[in-house]
């Protein structure tokens, strides 16, 4: 039963179990570590956590006690770092306890435990890969995990212009920002309108991209078509030119002065260019919505085109030979061999395209400015949930922006996780 | 009967060519017009002809060079791109090797956490990133421009490592382990196996991931919008600088923008076409794996 008491005592005081087993070196090391933990907790974690919620005379609960003395944002940052440190401490205690228990068992069974030197040799195989990949995880914690947690926390506060630390203290507001999406008239109307356009935009642009890419790949890979390399080279171009450039090019191209009005339409209709009759493709809301979906089709299809081309090239020729022996013609070949094989490999692309376009802020942000807003509206009709979060951020309305980005992240996360669980990505030895 | 089939076949081919050619025009026309307007003298606001009447070889480029901070934007952007490319390639190549060749207790938890972290959309951290950048004092430092760009490069490096480590690990997995085993028998160390045997074999994937991590900062307009907001306009990136050329009609014309766009598009397009084979191969391999 000794191993149980050794385990429990190490869990509370790392190293104590090793001292009980007369392993002085590790034991003292553990105690020193514990002293350092106490020092960090007393010096850093307790002071930070005590400032996390301060009740002010007027009844509000603020982060930090006094403006200018305490910077609310730094306190929040410190609290997140402190929480992560506490988790790390707990993990260290657990490792010590596990090791002590193992030693106690070995002593009970064989009369002696593996020496430090030998056990170190045994763990070096464990230590090396962890140490080498550690910097990456430190970067991930610093630049992804901590900022993401902080951004979520902001959704529950009043952090927005003009309440910017250190001149002001940030206040806790609970679920107020979320409730406003439904209770506040302007906010709820904005949310409703944006939501419906977001759904339309996500579905139509994704489907256009996938359909265009697949159809063109099937046509361009037909064995009777000459000049495949030429077509392939041209069809990759929209992907090779950085998207922000093409979006800016199209913004000008579809403007009243641009090529669409001054060259293409006169050529098609035979009427000379007249600036007064020019069509505002990105000015009239309904037209702008169609135009932006078409532009996304132009920008996005090469990815699917290349993917499907790759799939088509891996379909073994025997399949078609066997089919022709059984009396199959071009149509049955396509619908019973080619299409099913394409669909299987394109299925995961549906998920990535949906999440990408749902999250696609760049194209909306670049094209939304010129579109006419409805009277009294603060935001243009092209805004999606994701881009609205971005626009709110630009106006320093951080708490409202956080609500929108939280909604976006949750939806994307749920879709991706669900699709992975369905395909068994976590169990798949290929991925793991 | 035979005639009918032949007719259908030829009809199909003609329709196919028509669709492909139509798409080719659709892709090339806007790009072609942009190239042409870069050589259109800048006092003409619009052109009703494809070939400009006021043709000038250098006028718009000269304006770009003299009136805007174009080369400063150019340098900032490609500095960030190169830094994040090298940073993420070093991390991804080494950690892919570790995940593929070593079996240790925390390996599976590490891979699963990478997969899950990768789901978090990059935009969700933005609110805090600017606040963190200013609270650690990079805007008050001795060289705020350099400090900001280094901070930004770290964000790009980190963002690119999660999924790319897993893709890279899959590529290492496709190299048979017998190769390392036989080298080990011949007395090669772990570092030698990595450096001399596996590294040359994963070069195609290094190229693909390198190109994408090089291009990600070039095309980003979202993060610079926040992190560079407090800097002078000459210290911004290509994306934001060129956008300001389009919106600011007073000081420039679309023709100057077109000239800038061509110079900006040149490095990515050249990279793409030189390494086209690798990109297509890497994409297909990655796509099949999931």
Tab-separated table of N, CA, C and O in Angstrom, chain B residues 179-232:
chain	number	residue	atom	x	y	z
B	179	UNK	N	14.329	2.238	-45.200
B	179	UNK	CA	15.446	3.090	-45.583
B	179	UNK	C	16.226	3.536	-44.350
B	179	UNK	O	17.458	3.467	-44.323
B	180	UNK	N	15.505	4.006	-43.305
B	180	UNK	CA	16.204	4.421	-42.082
B	180	UNK	C	16.809	3.211	-41.389
B	180	UNK	O	17.894	3.290	-40.829
B	181	UNK	N	16.064	2.068	-41.411
B	181	UNK	CA	16.549	0.882	-40.705
B	181	UNK	C	17.909	0.461	-41.246
B	181	UNK	O	18.846	0.215	-40.498
B	182	UNK	N	18.000	0.413	-42.593
B	182	UNK	CA	19.261	-0.050	-43.175
B	182	UNK	C	20.377	0.956	-42.905
B	182	UNK	O	21.523	0.571	-42.683
B	183	UNK	N	20.035	2.248	-42.873
B	183	UNK	CA	21.055	3.250	-42.553
B	183	UNK	C	21.518	3.086	-41.112
B	183	UNK	O	22.697	3.239	-40.797
B	184	UNK	N	20.564	2.762	-40.229
B	184	UNK	CA	20.896	2.584	-38.818
B	184	UNK	C	21.856	1.409	-38.665
B	184	UNK	O	22.805	1.448	-37.876
B	185	UNK	N	21.614	0.339	-39.434
B	185	UNK	CA	22.500	-0.828	-39.369
B	185	UNK	C	23.906	-0.440	-39.824
B	185	UNK	O	24.901	-0.878	-39.261
B	186	UNK	N	23.946	0.460	-40.817
B	186	UNK	CA	25.255	0.907	-41.306
B	186	UNK	C	25.911	1.890	-40.340
B	186	UNK	O	26.990	2.414	-40.618
B	187	UNK	N	25.234	2.206	-39.255
B	187	UNK	CA	25.861	3.027	-38.234
B	187	UNK	C	25.550	4.520	-38.328
B	187	UNK	O	26.252	5.329	-37.737
B	188	UNK	N	24.487	4.886	-39.049
B	188	UNK	CA	24.157	6.306	-39.165
B	188	UNK	C	23.455	6.784	-37.887
B	188	UNK	O	22.675	6.030	-37.292
B	189	UNK	N	23.727	8.022	-37.466
B	189	UNK	CA	23.052	8.567	-36.283
B	189	UNK	C	21.684	9.122	-36.681
B	189	UNK	O	21.373	9.221	-37.876
B	190	UNK	N	20.881	9.466	-35.658
B	190	UNK	CA	19.548	10.016	-35.946
B	190	UNK	C	19.646	11.259	-36.829
B	190	UNK	O	18.870	11.447	-37.753
B	191	UNK	N	20.631	12.110	-36.478
B	191	UNK	CA	20.760	13.364	-37.224
B	191	UNK	C	21.174	13.084	-38.661
B	191	UNK	O	20.672	13.704	-39.598
B	192	UNK	N	22.083	12.102	-38.841
B	192	UNK	CA	22.497	11.755	-40.206
B	192	UNK	C	21.329	11.198	-41.022
B	192	UNK	O	21.166	11.527	-42.188
B	193	UNK	N	20.505	10.351	-40.370
B	193	UNK	CA	19.342	9.796	-41.085
B	193	UNK	C	18.432	10.928	-41.549
B	193	UNK	O	17.969	10.961	-42.694
B	194	UNK	N	18.218	11.889	-40.653
B	194	UNK	CA	17.338	13.003	-40.998
B	194	UNK	C	17.941	13.855	-42.112
B	194	UNK	O	17.307	14.125	-43.132
B	195	UNK	N	19.233	14.210	-41.925
B	195	UNK	CA	19.854	15.191	-42.809
B	195	UNK	C	20.200	14.587	-44.179
B	195	UNK	O	19.934	15.198	-45.210
B	196	UNK	N	20.785	13.388	-44.177
B	196	UNK	CA	21.322	12.847	-45.425
B	196	UNK	C	20.339	11.963	-46.182
B	196	UNK	O	20.422	11.836	-47.400
B	197	UNK	N	19.413	11.324	-45.472
B	197	UNK	CA	18.539	10.365	-46.167
B	197	UNK	C	17.142	10.934	-46.381
B	197	UNK	O	16.639	10.977	-47.500
B	198	UNK	N	16.497	11.406	-45.291
B	198	UNK	CA	15.093	11.793	-45.439
B	198	UNK	C	14.929	13.197	-46.027
B	198	UNK	O	14.065	13.419	-46.873
B	199	UNK	N	15.769	14.133	-45.579
B	199	UNK	CA	15.594	15.519	-46.015
B	199	UNK	C	15.580	15.670	-47.544
B	199	UNK	O	14.691	16.326	-48.095
B	200	UNK	N	16.535	15.036	-48.268
B	200	UNK	CA	16.488	15.185	-49.736
B	200	UNK	C	15.207	14.617	-50.344
B	200	UNK	O	14.754	15.089	-51.382
B	201	UNK	N	14.617	13.613	-49.665
B	201	UNK	CA	13.426	12.975	-50.239
B	201	UNK	C	12.153	13.791	-50.020
B	201	UNK	O	11.168	13.595	-50.733
B	202	UNK	N	12.168	14.675	-49.024
B	202	UNK	CA	10.941	15.446	-48.780
B	202	UNK	C	10.997	16.830	-49.428
B	202	UNK	O	10.094	17.640	-49.218
B	203	UNK	N	12.033	17.083	-50.230
B	203	UNK	CA	12.173	18.405	-50.865
B	203	UNK	C	10.906	18.834	-51.632
B	203	UNK	O	10.479	19.982	-51.513
B	204	UNK	N	10.241	17.930	-52.390
B	204	UNK	CA	9.036	18.389	-53.106
B	204	UNK	C	7.996	18.996	-52.168
B	204	UNK	O	7.417	20.043	-52.467
B	205	UNK	N	7.773	18.350	-51.008
B	205	UNK	CA	6.776	18.881	-50.079
B	205	UNK	C	7.267	20.167	-49.429
B	205	UNK	O	6.476	21.080	-49.178
B	206	UNK	N	8.589	20.257	-49.189
B	206	UNK	CA	9.143	21.495	-48.628
B	206	UNK	C	8.869	22.653	-49.587
B	206	UNK	O	8.477	23.744	-49.170
B	207	UNK	N	9.030	22.385	-50.888
B	207	UNK	CA	8.788	23.442	-51.882
B	207	UNK	C	7.327	23.888	-51.838
B	207	UNK	O	7.027	25.086	-51.788
B	208	UNK	N	6.408	22.915	-51.818
B	208	UNK	CA	4.984	23.255	-51.833
B	208	UNK	C	4.619	24.078	-50.590
B	208	UNK	O	4.037	25.166	-50.687
B	209	UNK	N	5.000	23.560	-49.412
B	209	UNK	CA	4.639	24.269	-48.183
B	209	UNK	C	5.354	25.609	-48.116
B	209	UNK	O	4.800	26.592	-47.610
B	210	UNK	N	6.586	25.660	-48.644
B	210	UNK	CA	7.333	26.915	-48.667
B	210	UNK	C	6.607	27.962	-49.491
B	210	UNK	O	6.455	29.112	-49.062
B	211	UNK	N	6.130	27.574	-50.676
B	211	UNK	CA	5.432	28.535	-51.531
B	211	UNK	C	4.176	29.051	-50.829
B	211	UNK	O	3.903	30.250	-50.800
B	212	UNK	N	3.418	28.135	-50.205
B	212	UNK	CA	2.182	28.600	-49.587
B	212	UNK	C	2.445	29.454	-48.368
B	212	UNK	O	1.722	30.419	-48.127
B	213	UNK	N	3.508	29.128	-47.604
B	213	UNK	CA	3.748	30.011	-46.451
B	213	UNK	C	4.400	31.319	-46.893
B	213	UNK	O	4.309	32.313	-46.188
B	214	UNK	N	5.011	31.324	-48.066
B	214	UNK	CA	5.530	32.585	-48.616
B	214	UNK	C	4.371	33.472	-49.092
B	214	UNK	O	4.380	34.688	-48.912
B	215	UNK	N	3.367	32.834	-49.711
B	215	UNK	CA	2.280	33.617	-50.310
B	215	UNK	C	1.248	34.107	-49.294
B	215	UNK	O	0.592	35.119	-49.527
B	216	UNK	N	1.104	33.395	-48.177
B	216	UNK	CA	0.052	33.776	-47.224
B	216	UNK	C	0.185	35.232	-46.755
B	216	UNK	O	-0.795	35.976	-46.810
B	217	UNK	N	1.383	35.678	-46.334
B	217	UNK	CA	1.479	37.086	-45.911
B	217	UNK	C	1.283	38.073	-47.069
B	217	UNK	O	0.763	39.160	-46.848
B	218	UNK	N	1.658	37.693	-48.300
B	218	UNK	CA	1.500	38.611	-49.430
B	218	UNK	C	0.034	38.962	-49.620
B	218	UNK	O	-0.323	40.110	-49.859
B	219	UNK	N	-0.847	37.977	-49.485
B	219	UNK	CA	-2.253	38.197	-49.797
B	219	UNK	C	-3.085	38.650	-48.621
B	219	UNK	O	-4.277	38.909	-48.770
B	220	UNK	N	-2.478	38.744	-47.441
B	220	UNK	CA	-3.278	39.053	-46.260
B	220	UNK	C	-3.563	40.548	-46.171
B	220	UNK	O	-2.649	41.360	-46.193
B	221	UNK	N	-4.832	40.926	-46.073
B	221	UNK	CA	-5.165	42.337	-45.845
B	221	UNK	C	-5.738	42.538	-44.454
B	221	UNK	O	-5.906	43.659	-44.002
B	222	UNK	N	-6.061	41.431	-43.782
B	222	UNK	CA	-6.806	41.541	-42.532
B	222	UNK	C	-5.890	41.899	-41.367
B	222	UNK	O	-6.100	42.910	-40.698
B	223	UNK	N	-4.858	41.100	-41.148
B	223	UNK	CA	-4.019	41.351	-39.982
B	223	UNK	C	-3.253	42.670	-40.068
B	223	UNK	O	-3.229	43.418	-39.088
B	224	UNK	N	-2.631	42.995	-41.224
B	224	UNK	CA	-1.919	44.278	-41.296
B	224	UNK	C	-2.828	45.456	-40.985
B	224	UNK	O	-2.398	46.450	-40.418
B	225	UNK	N	-4.115	45.320	-41.335
B	225	UNK	CA	-5.070	46.381	-41.066
B	225	UNK	C	-5.098	46.769	-39.601
B	225	UNK	O	-5.290	47.938	-39.259
B	226	UNK	N	-4.908	45.790	-38.714
B	226	UNK	CA	-4.916	46.070	-37.282
B	226	UNK	C	-3.530	46.399	-36.781
B	226	UNK	O	-3.314	47.407	-36.139
B	227	UNK	N	-2.602	45.494	-37.074
B	227	UNK	CA	-1.298	45.621	-36.438
B	227	UNK	C	-0.540	46.839	-36.950
B	227	UNK	O	0.276	47.405	-36.247
B	228	UNK	N	-0.798	47.242	-38.220
B	228	UNK	CA	-0.041	48.356	-38.782
B	228	UNK	C	-0.802	49.672	-38.709
B	228	UNK	O	-0.350	50.685	-39.229
B	229	UNK	N	-1.989	49.639	-38.075
B	229	UNK	CA	-2.863	50.816	-38.108
B	229	UNK	C	-2.174	52.067	-37.567
B	229	UNK	O	-2.381	53.158	-38.079
B	230	UNK	N	-1.326	51.892	-36.549
B	230	UNK	CA	-0.745	53.093	-35.926
B	230	UNK	C	0.561	53.515	-36.592
B	230	UNK	O	1.169	54.488	-36.170
B	231	UNK	N	0.998	52.767	-37.625
B	231	UNK	CA	2.252	53.138	-38.294
B	231	UNK	C	1.987	54.122	-39.434
B	231	UNK	O	0.860	54.300	-39.876
B	232	UNK	N	3.059	54.725	-39.913
B	232	UNK	CA	2.970	55.660	-41.022
B	232	UNK	C	2.576	54.899	-42.298
B	232	UNK	O	2.888	53.719	-42.443
